[in-house]
């Protein structure tokens, strides 16, 4: 019986397969949501779990959390349901100054 030699050594194929399996489960899509400046505390913004195609249990298992860019945390994430709600009312002038548009 004749054994066929592969063009690529086994370690290289193993690394490629491992990377493929790791990357295939990742999604790198930014999500953007509009929130009115007047939105009060507790106002519903979106269901993150649904938007990511996950269940609340999966979101909890992955230990999803929000990391603010500034010192204030304007949003709150319910890990059990995936709901994103307003934690603190936003002030456009405080966030953006005179910049137009304010994103």
PDB file of C-alpha atoms in Angstrom:
ATOM      1  CA  UNK A   1       0.000   0.000   0.000  1.00  0.00           C
ATOM      2  CA  UNK A   2       1.371   3.385  -1.020  1.00  0.00           C
ATOM      3  CA  UNK A   3       1.010   6.360   1.340  1.00  0.00           C
ATOM      4  CA  UNK A   4       0.416   9.746  -0.236  1.00  0.00           C
ATOM      5  CA  UNK A   5       2.408  12.673   0.999  1.00  0.00           C
ATOM      6  CA  UNK A   6       0.550  15.901   1.615  1.00  0.00           C
ATOM      7  CA  UNK A   7       1.950  19.176   0.367  1.00  0.00           C
ATOM      8  CA  UNK A   8       1.706  20.823   3.783  1.00  0.00           C
ATOM      9  CA  UNK A   9       3.085  19.352   7.009  1.00  0.00           C
ATOM     10  CA  UNK A  10       0.580  18.233   9.636  1.00  0.00           C
ATOM     11  CA  UNK A  11       1.383  20.965  12.192  1.00  0.00           C
ATOM     12  CA  UNK A  12       0.606  23.687   9.632  1.00  0.00           C
ATOM     13  CA  UNK A  13      -2.734  22.095   8.757  1.00  0.00           C
ATOM     14  CA  UNK A  14      -3.568  21.670  12.448  1.00  0.00           C
ATOM     15  CA  UNK A  15      -2.903  25.356  13.117  1.00  0.00           C
ATOM     16  CA  UNK A  16      -4.997  26.381  10.115  1.00  0.00           C
ATOM     17  CA  UNK A  17      -7.866  24.137  11.236  1.00  0.00           C
ATOM     18  CA  UNK A  18      -7.692  25.475  14.779  1.00  0.00           C
ATOM     19  CA  UNK A  19      -7.785  29.079  13.550  1.00  0.00           C
ATOM     20  CA  UNK A  20     -10.681  28.301  11.248  1.00  0.00           C
ATOM     21  CA  UNK A  21     -12.683  26.749  14.078  1.00  0.00           C
ATOM     22  CA  UNK A  22     -11.951  29.651  16.425  1.00  0.00           C
ATOM     23  CA  UNK A  23     -12.729  32.379  13.921  1.00  0.00           C
ATOM     24  CA  UNK A  24     -15.841  30.742  12.491  1.00  0.00           C
ATOM     25  CA  UNK A  25     -17.738  31.337  15.745  1.00  0.00           C
ATOM     26  CA  UNK A  26     -16.838  35.026  15.973  1.00  0.00           C
ATOM     27  CA  UNK A  27     -18.817  37.934  14.606  1.00  0.00           C
ATOM     28  CA  UNK A  28     -17.206  41.309  14.246  1.00  0.00           C
ATOM     29  CA  UNK A  29     -20.160  43.413  13.219  1.00  0.00           C
ATOM     30  CA  UNK A  30     -20.630  46.777  14.904  1.00  0.00           C
ATOM     31  CA  UNK A  31     -24.091  47.469  16.237  1.00  0.00           C
ATOM     32  CA  UNK A  32     -25.414  51.023  16.364  1.00  0.00           C
ATOM     33  CA  UNK A  33     -28.498  52.223  18.143  1.00  0.00           C
ATOM     34  CA  UNK A  34     -30.185  55.624  18.206  1.00  0.00           C
ATOM     35  CA  UNK A  35     -31.236  56.934  21.575  1.00  0.00           C
ATOM     36  CA  UNK A  36     -33.130  60.213  21.974  1.00  0.00           C
ATOM     37  CA  UNK A  37     -31.441  62.717  24.260  1.00  0.00           C
ATOM     38  CA  UNK A  38     -34.608  62.897  26.321  1.00  0.00           C
ATOM     39  CA  UNK A  39     -34.741  59.127  26.934  1.00  0.00           C
ATOM     40  CA  UNK A  40     -35.402  58.562  30.608  1.00  0.00           C
ATOM     41  CA  UNK A  41     -33.720  56.047  32.903  1.00  0.00           C
ATOM     42  CA  UNK A  42     -34.974  52.544  32.212  1.00  0.00           C
ATOM     43  CA  UNK A  43     -35.982  53.315  28.611  1.00  0.00           C
ATOM     44  CA  UNK A  44     -35.614  50.273  26.355  1.00  0.00           C
ATOM     45  CA  UNK A  45     -32.968  50.661  23.621  1.00  0.00           C
ATOM     46  CA  UNK A  46     -32.594  47.194  22.071  1.00  0.00           C
ATOM     47  CA  UNK A  47     -32.318  43.493  22.775  1.00  0.00           C
ATOM     48  CA  UNK A  48     -28.628  42.748  22.285  1.00  0.00           C
ATOM     49  CA  UNK A  49     -29.026  38.975  22.558  1.00  0.00           C
ATOM     50  CA  UNK A  50     -31.587  38.937  19.749  1.00  0.00           C
ATOM     51  CA  UNK A  51     -29.451  41.224  17.565  1.00  0.00           C
ATOM     52  CA  UNK A  52     -26.450  38.930  18.049  1.00  0.00           C
ATOM     53  CA  UNK A  53     -28.481  35.791  17.438  1.00  0.00           C
ATOM     54  CA  UNK A  54     -27.969  34.540  20.994  1.00  0.00           C
ATOM     55  CA  UNK A  55     -30.251  33.532  23.821  1.00  0.00           C
ATOM     56  CA  UNK A  56     -30.154  35.250  27.197  1.00  0.00           C
ATOM     57  CA  UNK A  57     -28.516  32.132  28.644  1.00  0.00           C
ATOM     58  CA  UNK A  58     -25.735  32.276  26.033  1.00  0.00           C
ATOM     59  CA  UNK A  59     -25.195  35.960  26.754  1.00  0.00           C
ATOM     60  CA  UNK A  60     -24.924  35.188  30.453  1.00  0.00           C
ATOM     61  CA  UNK A  61     -22.580  32.237  29.847  1.00  0.00           C
ATOM     62  CA  UNK A  62     -20.292  34.468  27.745  1.00  0.00           C
ATOM     63  CA  UNK A  63     -20.316  37.049  30.563  1.00  0.00           C
ATOM     64  CA  UNK A  64     -21.397  39.884  28.273  1.00  0.00           C
ATOM     65  CA  UNK A  65     -20.848  43.338  29.703  1.00  0.00           C
ATOM     66  CA  UNK A  66     -20.730  46.975  28.647  1.00  0.00           C
ATOM     67  CA  UNK A  67     -17.458  48.861  28.826  1.00  0.00           C
ATOM     68  CA  UNK A  68     -17.908  52.645  28.742  1.00  0.00           C
ATOM     69  CA  UNK A  69     -15.443  54.836  26.876  1.00  0.00           C
ATOM     70  CA  UNK A  70     -15.798  57.690  29.359  1.00  0.00           C
ATOM     71  CA  UNK A  71     -16.359  57.815  33.068  1.00  0.00           C
ATOM     72  CA  UNK A  72     -20.165  57.587  32.886  1.00  0.00           C
ATOM     73  CA  UNK A  73     -22.062  54.402  32.158  1.00  0.00           C
ATOM     74  CA  UNK A  74     -25.077  55.550  30.128  1.00  0.00           C
ATOM     75  CA  UNK A  75     -26.480  52.089  29.437  1.00  0.00           C
ATOM     76  CA  UNK A  76     -27.228  48.956  31.415  1.00  0.00           C
ATOM     77  CA  UNK A  77     -27.335  45.405  30.055  1.00  0.00           C
ATOM     78  CA  UNK A  78     -29.569  42.749  31.546  1.00  0.00           C
ATOM     79  CA  UNK A  79     -27.509  39.588  30.998  1.00  0.00           C
ATOM     80  CA  UNK A  80     -30.511  37.326  31.552  1.00  0.00           C
ATOM     81  CA  UNK A  81     -32.726  38.879  28.868  1.00  0.00           C
ATOM     82  CA  UNK A  82     -30.245  40.738  26.658  1.00  0.00           C
ATOM     83  CA  UNK A  83     -32.154  44.003  27.083  1.00  0.00           C
ATOM     84  CA  UNK A  84     -30.136  47.198  26.789  1.00  0.00           C
ATOM     85  CA  UNK A  85     -31.706  50.099  28.691  1.00  0.00           C
ATOM     86  CA  UNK A  86     -30.786  53.691  29.505  1.00  0.00           C
ATOM     87  CA  UNK A  87     -29.023  53.858  32.852  1.00  0.00           C
ATOM     88  CA  UNK A  88     -28.401  57.608  32.931  1.00  0.00           C
ATOM     89  CA  UNK A  89     -30.032  60.361  30.908  1.00  0.00           C
ATOM     90  CA  UNK A  90     -27.713  61.817  28.266  1.00  0.00           C
ATOM     91  CA  UNK A  91     -26.952  65.482  27.646  1.00  0.00           C
ATOM     92  CA  UNK A  92     -25.976  66.164  24.036  1.00  0.00           C
ATOM     93  CA  UNK A  93     -23.995  69.313  24.835  1.00  0.00           C
ATOM     94  CA  UNK A  94     -22.039  67.480  27.538  1.00  0.00           C
ATOM     95  CA  UNK A  95     -21.252  64.559  25.223  1.00  0.00           C
ATOM     96  CA  UNK A  96     -20.562  66.360  21.939  1.00  0.00           C
ATOM     97  CA  UNK A  97     -20.225  70.057  22.632  1.00  0.00           C
ATOM     98  CA  UNK A  98     -20.979  71.949  19.419  1.00  0.00           C
ATOM     99  CA  UNK A  99     -20.130  69.003  17.106  1.00  0.00           C
ATOM    100  CA  UNK A 100     -22.670  68.269  14.398  1.00  0.00           C
ATOM    101  CA  UNK A 101     -23.776  65.563  13.992  1.00  0.00           C
ATOM    102  CA  UNK A 102     -23.466  64.145  17.478  1.00  0.00           C
ATOM    103  CA  UNK A 103     -22.722  60.433  17.239  1.00  0.00           C
TER     104      UNK A 103
END
